[in-house]
Short mmCIF file of N, CA, C and O in Angstrom, two decimals:
data_model
loop_
_atom_site.label_atom_id
_atom_site.label_comp_id
_atom_site.label_asym_id
_atom_site.label_seq_id
_atom_site.Cartn_x
_atom_site.Cartn_y
_atom_site.Cartn_z
N MET A 11 -28.55 34.36 136.18
CA MET A 11 -27.19 34.78 135.93
C MET A 11 -26.19 33.64 136.15
O MET A 11 -25.24 33.51 135.39
N LEU A 12 -26.42 32.88 137.19
CA LEU A 12 -25.49 31.81 137.51
C LEU A 12 -25.60 30.65 136.53
O LEU A 12 -24.66 29.86 136.41
N SER A 13 -26.72 30.53 135.83
CA SER A 13 -26.85 29.44 134.87
C SER A 13 -26.01 29.70 133.63
O SER A 13 -25.59 28.77 132.96
N ARG A 14 -25.75 30.96 133.32
CA ARG A 14 -24.92 31.30 132.16
C ARG A 14 -23.45 31.07 132.44
O ARG A 14 -22.73 30.55 131.60
N ARG A 15 -23.00 31.51 133.60
CA ARG A 15 -21.61 31.31 133.99
C ARG A 15 -21.49 31.52 135.49
O ARG A 15 -22.22 32.31 136.08
N PRO A 16 -20.56 30.80 136.12
CA PRO A 16 -20.39 30.96 137.57
C PRO A 16 -19.87 32.35 137.90
O PRO A 16 -19.15 32.97 137.12
N LEU A 17 -20.23 32.83 139.08
CA LEU A 17 -19.78 34.13 139.56
C LEU A 17 -19.38 34.00 141.02
O LEU A 17 -19.84 33.11 141.73
N SER A 18 -18.57 34.94 141.47
CA SER A 18 -18.27 35.02 142.90
C SER A 18 -19.43 35.75 143.57
O SER A 18 -20.26 36.39 142.91
N LYS A 19 -19.50 35.64 144.87
CA LYS A 19 -20.57 36.29 145.63
C LYS A 19 -20.58 37.79 145.40
O LYS A 19 -21.62 38.40 145.15
N ILE A 20 -19.41 38.40 145.44
CA ILE A 20 -19.31 39.85 145.25
C ILE A 20 -19.78 40.26 143.86
O ILE A 20 -20.52 41.23 143.70
N ARG A 21 -19.36 39.51 142.84
CA ARG A 21 -19.75 39.84 141.46
C ARG A 21 -21.26 39.66 141.26
O ARG A 21 -21.88 40.44 140.56
N LEU A 22 -21.84 38.64 141.89
CA LEU A 22 -23.28 38.44 141.78
C LEU A 22 -24.03 39.62 142.40
O LEU A 22 -24.98 40.14 141.80
N ILE A 23 -23.60 40.06 143.55
CA ILE A 23 -24.23 41.20 144.21
C ILE A 23 -24.11 42.44 143.31
O ILE A 23 -25.10 43.16 143.11
N GLU A 24 -22.93 42.66 142.76
CA GLU A 24 -22.74 43.82 141.87
C GLU A 24 -23.67 43.76 140.67
O GLU A 24 -24.27 44.77 140.28
N LYS A 25 -23.80 42.59 140.07
CA LYS A 25 -24.65 42.46 138.88
C LYS A 25 -26.12 42.66 139.22
O LYS A 25 -26.86 43.26 138.44
N LEU A 26 -26.55 42.16 140.37
CA LEU A 26 -27.94 42.36 140.78
C LEU A 26 -28.24 43.84 141.03
O LEU A 26 -29.29 44.35 140.65
N VAL A 27 -27.29 44.52 141.64
CA VAL A 27 -27.47 45.96 141.89
C VAL A 27 -27.51 46.71 140.55
O VAL A 27 -28.32 47.61 140.36
N GLU A 28 -26.66 46.31 139.60
CA GLU A 28 -26.66 46.93 138.27
C GLU A 28 -28.01 46.75 137.58
O GLU A 28 -28.44 47.61 136.82
N LYS A 29 -28.66 45.62 137.84
CA LYS A 29 -29.95 45.34 137.22
C LYS A 29 -31.10 46.09 137.91
O LYS A 29 -32.24 45.99 137.49
N GLY A 30 -30.79 46.80 138.99
CA GLY A 30 -31.80 47.62 139.64
C GLY A 30 -32.31 47.11 140.98
O GLY A 30 -33.18 47.73 141.57
N TYR A 31 -31.78 46.00 141.45
CA TYR A 31 -32.20 45.49 142.74
C TYR A 31 -31.47 46.26 143.85
O TYR A 31 -30.37 46.74 143.65
N SER A 32 -32.10 46.36 145.00
CA SER A 32 -31.45 47.06 146.10
C SER A 32 -30.26 46.23 146.59
O SER A 32 -30.22 45.00 146.42
N GLU A 33 -29.31 46.91 147.20
CA GLU A 33 -28.12 46.22 147.69
C GLU A 33 -28.49 45.20 148.77
O GLU A 33 -27.93 44.11 148.84
N ALA A 34 -29.46 45.55 149.61
CA ALA A 34 -29.90 44.65 150.68
C ALA A 34 -30.50 43.37 150.09
O ALA A 34 -30.20 42.26 150.55
N LEU A 35 -31.34 43.52 149.08
CA LEU A 35 -31.96 42.36 148.44
C LEU A 35 -30.91 41.52 147.71
O LEU A 35 -30.94 40.29 147.76
N ALA A 36 -29.97 42.18 147.06
CA ALA A 36 -28.90 41.47 146.36
C ALA A 36 -28.05 40.66 147.34
O ALA A 36 -27.74 39.50 147.09
N LEU A 37 -27.72 41.27 148.47
CA LEU A 37 -26.94 40.58 149.50
C LEU A 37 -27.72 39.40 150.07
O LEU A 37 -27.18 38.30 150.23
N GLU A 38 -28.99 39.61 150.35
CA GLU A 38 -29.85 38.54 150.89
C GLU A 38 -29.94 37.38 149.89
O GLU A 38 -29.85 36.21 150.27
N THR A 39 -30.09 37.71 148.64
CA THR A 39 -30.18 36.68 147.59
C THR A 39 -28.88 35.89 147.50
O THR A 39 -28.90 34.66 147.44
N ALA A 40 -27.75 36.59 147.51
CA ALA A 40 -26.46 35.92 147.43
C ALA A 40 -26.24 35.01 148.64
O ALA A 40 -25.75 33.89 148.49
N GLU A 41 -26.61 35.48 149.81
CA GLU A 41 -26.45 34.65 151.01
C GLU A 41 -27.36 33.43 150.97
O GLU A 41 -26.97 32.35 151.39
N TRP A 42 -28.56 33.60 150.44
CA TRP A 42 -29.47 32.47 150.32
C TRP A 42 -28.91 31.45 149.34
O TRP A 42 -28.89 30.24 149.62
N LEU A 43 -28.42 31.92 148.19
CA LEU A 43 -27.82 31.01 147.20
C LEU A 43 -26.60 30.30 147.79
O LEU A 43 -26.37 29.13 147.52
N GLU A 44 -25.86 31.01 148.59
CA GLU A 44 -24.71 30.42 149.27
C GLU A 44 -25.15 29.35 150.26
O GLU A 44 -24.55 28.27 150.34
N SER A 45 -26.22 29.62 150.98
CA SER A 45 -26.70 28.66 152.00
C SER A 45 -27.23 27.37 151.39
O SER A 45 -27.15 26.32 152.02
N ILE A 46 -27.76 27.44 150.18
CA ILE A 46 -28.28 26.21 149.54
C ILE A 46 -27.23 25.54 148.65
O ILE A 46 -27.50 24.53 148.01
N GLY A 47 -26.04 26.14 148.60
CA GLY A 47 -24.94 25.53 147.86
C GLY A 47 -24.87 25.89 146.39
O GLY A 47 -24.06 25.33 145.65
N SER A 48 -25.67 26.82 145.93
CA SER A 48 -25.63 27.22 144.53
C SER A 48 -24.55 28.26 144.23
O SER A 48 -24.25 28.53 143.08
N LEU A 49 -24.02 28.84 145.28
CA LEU A 49 -22.98 29.85 145.14
C LEU A 49 -21.87 29.50 146.13
O LEU A 49 -22.11 29.42 147.33
N ASN A 50 -20.69 29.23 145.60
CA ASN A 50 -19.58 28.80 146.45
C ASN A 50 -18.29 29.42 145.92
O ASN A 50 -17.77 29.01 144.88
N ASP A 51 -17.79 30.42 146.62
CA ASP A 51 -16.57 31.11 146.19
C ASP A 51 -15.36 30.19 146.15
O ASP A 51 -14.48 30.34 145.30
N GLY A 52 -15.30 29.21 147.04
CA GLY A 52 -14.18 28.28 147.05
C GLY A 52 -14.13 27.43 145.80
O GLY A 52 -13.07 27.27 145.17
N GLU A 53 -15.28 26.88 145.41
CA GLU A 53 -15.34 26.08 144.19
C GLU A 53 -15.08 26.94 142.95
O GLU A 53 -14.41 26.52 142.01
N PHE A 54 -15.64 28.15 142.96
CA PHE A 54 -15.44 29.07 141.85
C PHE A 54 -13.95 29.41 141.71
O PHE A 54 -13.40 29.41 140.61
N ALA A 55 -13.29 29.67 142.82
CA ALA A 55 -11.86 30.00 142.81
C ALA A 55 -11.04 28.82 142.28
O ALA A 55 -10.12 29.01 141.47
N ALA A 56 -11.38 27.62 142.71
CA ALA A 56 -10.66 26.43 142.24
C ALA A 56 -10.83 26.25 140.74
O ALA A 56 -9.87 25.94 140.02
N MET A 57 -12.05 26.47 140.24
CA MET A 57 -12.31 26.34 138.81
C MET A 57 -11.52 27.38 138.02
O MET A 57 -10.89 27.07 137.02
N LEU A 58 -11.54 28.62 138.50
CA LEU A 58 -10.79 29.68 137.82
C LEU A 58 -9.29 29.39 137.83
O LEU A 58 -8.60 29.56 136.82
N ALA A 59 -8.78 28.96 138.98
CA ALA A 59 -7.35 28.67 139.10
C ALA A 59 -6.93 27.58 138.13
O ALA A 59 -5.90 27.69 137.46
N LEU A 60 -7.75 26.54 138.00
CA LEU A 60 -7.42 25.46 137.05
C LEU A 60 -7.46 25.97 135.61
O LEU A 60 -6.63 25.59 134.79
N ARG A 61 -8.42 26.82 135.31
CA ARG A 61 -8.52 27.37 133.95
C ARG A 61 -7.28 28.20 133.62
O ARG A 61 -6.69 28.04 132.55
N TYR A 62 -6.88 29.07 134.53
CA TYR A 62 -5.71 29.90 134.27
C TYR A 62 -4.42 29.09 134.29
O TYR A 62 -3.48 29.38 133.57
N ARG A 63 -4.39 28.07 135.10
CA ARG A 63 -3.23 27.18 135.14
C ARG A 63 -3.08 26.45 133.81
O ARG A 63 -1.97 26.31 133.29
N ALA A 64 -4.21 26.01 133.24
CA ALA A 64 -4.19 25.32 131.95
C ALA A 64 -3.69 26.25 130.83
O ALA A 64 -3.13 25.78 129.84
N ARG A 65 -3.87 27.54 131.00
CA ARG A 65 -3.38 28.52 130.03
C ARG A 65 -1.89 28.81 130.23
O ARG A 65 -1.31 29.60 129.49
N GLY A 66 -1.29 28.20 131.24
CA GLY A 66 0.14 28.36 131.48
C GLY A 66 0.50 29.52 132.39
O GLY A 66 1.66 29.92 132.44
N TYR A 67 -0.47 30.06 133.11
CA TYR A 67 -0.19 31.17 134.01
C TYR A 67 0.42 30.68 135.32
O TYR A 67 0.11 29.60 135.79
N GLY A 68 1.24 31.52 135.90
CA GLY A 68 1.89 31.21 137.17
C GLY A 68 1.04 31.68 138.34
O GLY A 68 -0.01 32.31 138.17
N PRO A 69 1.50 31.39 139.55
CA PRO A 69 0.73 31.68 140.75
C PRO A 69 0.40 33.16 140.97
O PRO A 69 -0.70 33.49 141.44
N TYR A 70 1.31 34.06 140.61
CA TYR A 70 1.03 35.48 140.84
C TYR A 70 -0.06 35.99 139.90
O TYR A 70 -0.92 36.77 140.30
N ARG A 71 -0.03 35.53 138.67
CA ARG A 71 -1.07 35.93 137.71
C ARG A 71 -2.41 35.33 138.13
O ARG A 71 -3.44 35.99 138.05
N ILE A 72 -2.42 34.09 138.58
CA ILE A 72 -3.65 33.46 139.04
C ILE A 72 -4.21 34.20 140.24
O ILE A 72 -5.41 34.46 140.33
N GLN A 73 -3.33 34.58 141.15
CA GLN A 73 -3.76 35.35 142.32
C GLN A 73 -4.42 36.66 141.90
O GLN A 73 -5.48 37.03 142.42
N ASN A 74 -3.83 37.36 140.94
CA ASN A 74 -4.42 38.61 140.46
C ASN A 74 -5.76 38.38 139.78
O ASN A 74 -6.69 39.18 139.94
N GLU A 75 -5.88 37.30 139.03
CA GLU A 75 -7.15 36.99 138.35
C GLU A 75 -8.24 36.66 139.36
O GLU A 75 -9.39 37.09 139.21
N LEU A 76 -7.90 35.93 140.40
CA LEU A 76 -8.89 35.61 141.43
C LEU A 76 -9.34 36.88 142.14
O LEU A 76 -10.54 37.07 142.39
N LYS A 77 -8.41 37.75 142.42
CA LYS A 77 -8.75 39.03 143.05
C LYS A 77 -9.65 39.85 142.14
O LYS A 77 -10.63 40.45 142.58
N ARG A 78 -9.33 39.86 140.86
CA ARG A 78 -10.13 40.60 139.88
C ARG A 78 -11.57 40.09 139.81
O ARG A 78 -12.50 40.85 139.56
N HIS A 79 -11.74 38.80 140.05
CA HIS A 79 -13.08 38.20 140.02
C HIS A 79 -13.80 38.31 141.37
O HIS A 79 -14.87 37.75 141.54
N GLY A 80 -13.19 38.99 142.33
CA GLY A 80 -13.86 39.23 143.60
C GLY A 80 -13.69 38.14 144.64
O GLY A 80 -14.47 38.08 145.60
N ILE A 81 -12.69 37.30 144.49
CA ILE A 81 -12.45 36.22 145.46
C ILE A 81 -11.65 36.80 146.62
O ILE A 81 -10.64 37.46 146.42
N ASP A 82 -12.09 36.52 147.80
CA ASP A 82 -11.44 37.06 149.00
C ASP A 82 -10.06 36.43 149.19
O ASP A 82 -9.77 35.34 148.71
N SER A 83 -9.17 37.14 149.87
CA SER A 83 -7.76 36.74 149.97
C SER A 83 -7.56 35.41 150.70
O SER A 83 -6.65 34.66 150.36
N ASP A 84 -8.40 35.10 151.68
CA ASP A 84 -8.26 33.82 152.39
C ASP A 84 -8.54 32.65 151.45
O ASP A 84 -7.83 31.65 151.45
N ILE A 85 -9.60 32.77 150.66
CA ILE A 85 -9.95 31.71 149.71
C ILE A 85 -8.87 31.62 148.64
O ILE A 85 -8.48 30.52 148.23
N THR A 86 -8.36 32.75 148.19
CA THR A 86 -7.29 32.77 147.18
C THR A 86 -6.06 32.05 147.71
O THR A 86 -5.49 31.20 147.02
N GLU A 87 -5.67 32.36 148.92
CA GLU A 87 -4.49 31.73 149.53
C GLU A 87 -4.68 30.22 149.65
O GLU A 87 -3.79 29.44 149.33
N GLN A 88 -5.87 29.81 150.08
CA GLN A 88 -6.16 28.38 150.21
C GLN A 88 -6.13 27.70 148.84
O GLN A 88 -5.55 26.63 148.69
N THR A 89 -6.73 28.33 147.85
CA THR A 89 -6.77 27.75 146.50
C THR A 89 -5.37 27.60 145.94
O THR A 89 -5.03 26.55 145.38
N LEU A 90 -4.56 28.63 146.06
CA LEU A 90 -3.18 28.56 145.55
C LEU A 90 -2.36 27.52 146.30
O LEU A 90 -1.50 26.86 145.72
N GLY A 91 -2.63 27.36 147.60
CA GLY A 91 -1.92 26.36 148.39
C GLY A 91 -2.24 24.94 147.99
O GLY A 91 -1.42 24.03 148.17
N GLU A 92 -3.41 24.73 147.42
CA GLU A 92 -3.83 23.39 147.01
C GLU A 92 -3.41 23.04 145.59
O GLU A 92 -3.57 21.90 145.16
N MET A 93 -2.88 24.01 144.87
CA MET A 93 -2.49 23.77 143.48
C MET A 93 -1.15 23.03 143.43
O MET A 93 -0.27 23.27 144.25
N PRO A 94 -0.98 22.16 142.43
CA PRO A 94 0.29 21.45 142.29
C PRO A 94 1.40 22.39 141.82
O PRO A 94 1.15 23.52 141.41
N GLU A 95 2.62 21.91 141.88
CA GLU A 95 3.79 22.70 141.46
C GLU A 95 3.65 23.16 140.01
O GLU A 95 2.99 22.51 139.21
N THR A 96 4.33 24.23 139.68
CA THR A 96 4.23 24.81 138.34
C THR A 96 5.39 24.41 137.43
O THR A 96 5.48 24.92 136.32
N ASN A 97 6.25 23.53 137.88
CA ASN A 97 7.45 23.19 137.11
C ASN A 97 7.14 22.73 135.69
O ASN A 97 7.82 23.14 134.76
N GLU A 98 6.14 21.91 135.52
CA GLU A 98 5.84 21.37 134.20
C GLU A 98 5.45 22.47 133.22
O GLU A 98 5.93 22.52 132.09
N ALA A 99 4.60 23.39 133.66
CA ALA A 99 4.15 24.47 132.78
C ALA A 99 5.29 25.40 132.39
O ALA A 99 5.44 25.77 131.22
N ILE A 100 6.10 25.76 133.34
CA ILE A 100 7.20 26.68 133.06
C ILE A 100 8.26 26.00 132.20
O ILE A 100 8.81 26.62 131.28
N ASP A 101 8.54 24.73 132.45
CA ASP A 101 9.51 24.00 131.64
C ASP A 101 9.02 23.85 130.20
O ASP A 101 9.80 24.00 129.25
N ARG A 102 7.75 23.55 130.03
CA ARG A 102 7.16 23.42 128.69
C ARG A 102 7.26 24.74 127.92
O ARG A 102 7.60 24.76 126.74
N PHE A 103 7.01 25.85 128.61
CA PHE A 103 7.08 27.17 127.98
C PHE A 103 8.51 27.45 127.51
O PHE A 103 8.73 27.92 126.39
N ILE A 104 9.48 27.16 128.36
CA ILE A 104 10.88 27.41 128.01
C ILE A 104 11.31 26.54 126.83
O ILE A 104 11.93 27.03 125.88
N ARG A 105 10.95 25.26 126.87
CA ARG A 105 11.33 24.37 125.76
C ARG A 105 10.71 24.83 124.45
O ARG A 105 11.35 24.81 123.40
N ALA A 106 9.45 25.28 124.51
CA ALA A 106 8.78 25.75 123.29
C ALA A 106 9.43 27.01 122.74
O ALA A 106 9.55 27.18 121.52
N ARG A 107 9.85 27.89 123.62
CA ARG A 107 10.46 29.15 123.18
C ARG A 107 11.88 28.94 122.65
O ARG A 107 12.26 29.54 121.64
N LEU A 108 12.65 28.11 123.32
CA LEU A 108 14.06 27.97 122.96
C LEU A 108 14.32 26.87 121.93
O LEU A 108 15.34 26.89 121.25
N LYS A 109 13.44 25.90 121.85
CA LYS A 109 13.53 24.82 120.85
C LYS A 109 14.90 24.14 120.82
O LYS A 109 15.47 23.90 119.77
N GLY A 110 15.46 23.92 122.01
CA GLY A 110 16.74 23.21 122.10
C GLY A 110 17.96 24.07 121.86
O GLY A 110 19.08 23.57 121.89
N GLU A 111 17.77 25.35 121.60
CA GLU A 111 18.90 26.24 121.34
C GLU A 111 19.55 26.70 122.63
O GLU A 111 18.94 26.70 123.68
N LYS A 112 20.77 27.14 122.50
CA LYS A 112 21.49 27.76 123.62
C LYS A 112 21.22 29.27 123.51
O LYS A 112 21.69 29.91 122.58
N PRO A 113 20.44 29.84 124.43
CA PRO A 113 20.05 31.24 124.30
C PRO A 113 21.18 32.20 124.67
O PRO A 113 22.03 31.89 125.50
N ASP A 114 21.15 33.36 124.03
CA ASP A 114 22.10 34.40 124.42
C ASP A 114 21.46 35.23 125.53
O ASP A 114 20.34 34.97 125.96
N ARG A 115 22.16 36.23 125.97
CA ARG A 115 21.71 37.07 127.10
C ARG A 115 20.37 37.75 126.82
O ARG A 115 19.50 37.79 127.67
N LEU A 116 20.21 38.28 125.60
CA LEU A 116 18.98 38.98 125.22
C LEU A 116 17.79 38.01 125.19
O LEU A 116 16.71 38.34 125.67
N GLN A 117 18.00 36.82 124.66
CA GLN A 117 16.93 35.81 124.63
C GLN A 117 16.52 35.42 126.04
O GLN A 117 15.34 35.23 126.32
N LEU A 118 17.49 35.25 126.92
CA LEU A 118 17.19 34.91 128.31
C LEU A 118 16.39 36.02 128.99
O LEU A 118 15.46 35.76 129.75
N LYS A 119 16.75 37.27 128.71
CA LYS A 119 16.02 38.41 129.27
C LYS A 119 14.58 38.41 128.78
O LYS A 119 13.64 38.58 129.56
N ARG A 120 14.39 38.22 127.49
CA ARG A 120 13.03 38.19 126.92
C ARG A 120 12.22 37.02 127.48
O ARG A 120 11.04 37.16 127.79
N LEU A 121 12.86 35.89 127.60
CA LEU A 121 12.20 34.71 128.15
C LEU A 121 11.79 34.94 129.60
O LEU A 121 10.65 34.66 129.99
N SER A 122 12.71 35.47 130.38
CA SER A 122 12.42 35.75 131.79
C SER A 122 11.29 36.76 131.93
O SER A 122 10.39 36.58 132.76
N ASP A 123 11.32 37.80 131.12
CA ASP A 123 10.25 38.82 131.17
C ASP A 123 8.90 38.22 130.79
O ASP A 123 7.88 38.53 131.41
N ALA A 124 8.89 37.36 129.78
CA ALA A 124 7.63 36.72 129.36
C ALA A 124 7.08 35.84 130.47
O ALA A 124 5.88 35.86 130.76
N LEU A 125 7.95 35.09 131.13
CA LEU A 125 7.51 34.24 132.23
C LEU A 125 7.02 35.07 133.41
O LEU A 125 6.04 34.72 134.07
N PHE A 126 7.68 36.18 133.66
CA PHE A 126 7.24 37.06 134.74
C PHE A 126 5.85 37.62 134.45
O PHE A 126 5.00 37.69 135.32
N ARG A 127 5.61 38.02 133.20
CA ARG A 127 4.29 38.52 132.81
C ARG A 127 3.22 37.44 132.94
O ARG A 127 2.06 37.73 133.18
N LYS A 128 3.62 36.19 132.77
CA LYS A 128 2.67 35.08 132.92
C LYS A 128 2.39 34.77 134.39
O LYS A 128 1.55 33.94 134.69
N GLY A 129 3.12 35.43 135.29
CA GLY A 129 2.83 35.27 136.70
C GLY A 129 3.75 34.37 137.49
O GLY A 129 3.42 33.95 138.60
N PHE A 130 4.91 34.08 136.95
CA PHE A 130 5.88 33.28 137.67
C PHE A 130 6.83 34.19 138.42
O PHE A 130 7.15 35.29 137.97
N GLY A 131 7.32 33.72 139.56
CA GLY A 131 8.27 34.49 140.36
C GLY A 131 9.68 34.33 139.83
O GLY A 131 9.99 33.36 139.13
N TRP A 132 10.54 35.28 140.19
CA TRP A 132 11.92 35.26 139.70
C TRP A 132 12.66 33.99 140.13
O TRP A 132 13.47 33.45 139.36
N ASP A 133 12.39 33.52 141.34
CA ASP A 133 13.05 32.29 141.79
C ASP A 133 12.64 31.09 140.95
O ASP A 133 13.48 30.27 140.56
N GLU A 134 11.34 31.00 140.65
CA GLU A 134 10.85 29.91 139.80
C GLU A 134 11.47 29.98 138.41
O GLU A 134 11.84 28.96 137.84
N ILE A 135 11.57 31.19 137.88
CA ILE A 135 12.13 31.38 136.54
C ILE A 135 13.60 30.96 136.52
O ILE A 135 14.03 30.22 135.62
N ARG A 136 14.34 31.41 137.51
CA ARG A 136 15.77 31.06 137.58
C ARG A 136 15.95 29.55 137.67
O ARG A 136 16.79 28.96 136.98
N GLU A 137 15.19 28.89 138.53
CA GLU A 137 15.28 27.44 138.68
C GLU A 137 14.94 26.72 137.38
O GLU A 137 15.59 25.75 137.01
N ALA A 138 13.90 27.21 136.69
CA ALA A 138 13.49 26.57 135.44
C ALA A 138 14.55 26.73 134.36
O ALA A 138 14.83 25.79 133.60
N ILE A 139 15.16 27.88 134.29
CA ILE A 139 16.23 28.10 133.30
C ILE A 139 17.42 27.21 133.64
O ILE A 139 18.03 26.61 132.74
N ASP A 140 17.74 27.09 134.91
CA ASP A 140 18.82 26.19 135.32
C ASP A 140 18.50 24.74 134.93
O ASP A 140 19.37 24.02 134.45
N ARG A 141 17.25 24.33 135.13
CA ARG A 141 16.83 22.97 134.73
C ARG A 141 17.00 22.79 133.23
O ARG A 141 17.43 21.74 132.76
N TYR A 142 16.63 23.81 132.47
CA TYR A 142 16.75 23.73 131.00
C TYR A 142 18.22 23.52 130.61
O TYR A 142 18.52 22.65 129.79
N PHE A 143 19.13 24.31 131.19
CA PHE A 143 20.54 24.17 130.86
C PHE A 143 21.08 22.81 131.31
O PHE A 143 21.88 22.21 130.60
N ASP A 144 20.65 22.32 132.48
CA ASP A 144 21.07 20.99 132.95
C ASP A 144 20.62 19.91 132.00
O ASP A 144 21.36 18.98 131.69
N THR A 145 19.40 20.01 131.52
CA THR A 145 18.84 19.03 130.59
C THR A 145 19.58 19.08 129.26
O THR A 145 19.91 18.04 128.68
N GLU A 146 19.86 20.27 128.78
CA GLU A 146 20.56 20.42 127.50
C GLU A 146 21.98 19.90 127.56
O GLU A 146 22.48 19.35 126.59
N GLU A 147 22.63 20.07 128.70
CA GLU A 147 24.01 19.60 128.86
C GLU A 147 24.08 18.08 128.88
O GLU A 147 25.02 17.49 128.38
N THR A 148 23.05 17.42 129.43
CA THR A 148 23.06 15.97 129.50
C THR A 148 22.64 15.33 128.19
O THR A 148 22.94 14.17 127.94
N ASP A 149 21.96 16.08 127.32
CA ASP A 149 21.51 15.52 126.04
C ASP A 149 22.58 15.51 125.03
O ASP A 149 23.52 15.65 124.74
#
């Protein structure tokens, strides 16, 4: 299973149980794989976080995706803490959407909602929009 795609420890246990193995055997197998370094939730979380970051997702969406994949909250917190700032991704998204235009109130609302769905916080969104207006005023 791990040769096809990486899995978290919890997901591996679930898949082994689905295949008919006892929960005890599945847990023992996962722990053994973990002990020899073939299963590492920290590395898996980092890989997933980078993948979702490359898709332009913000920290809240990445956190939800890690949770969905069975990554424990301590590892999730550590992984998110090691990630670089999101300014570039959010700024790129805004520039692509607005294309140098001065947005009206409705456009700003739609833009903010889209960024929120992508997992960015309201403070990040507000700062990014302010940066966009500052950049447009100087150009």
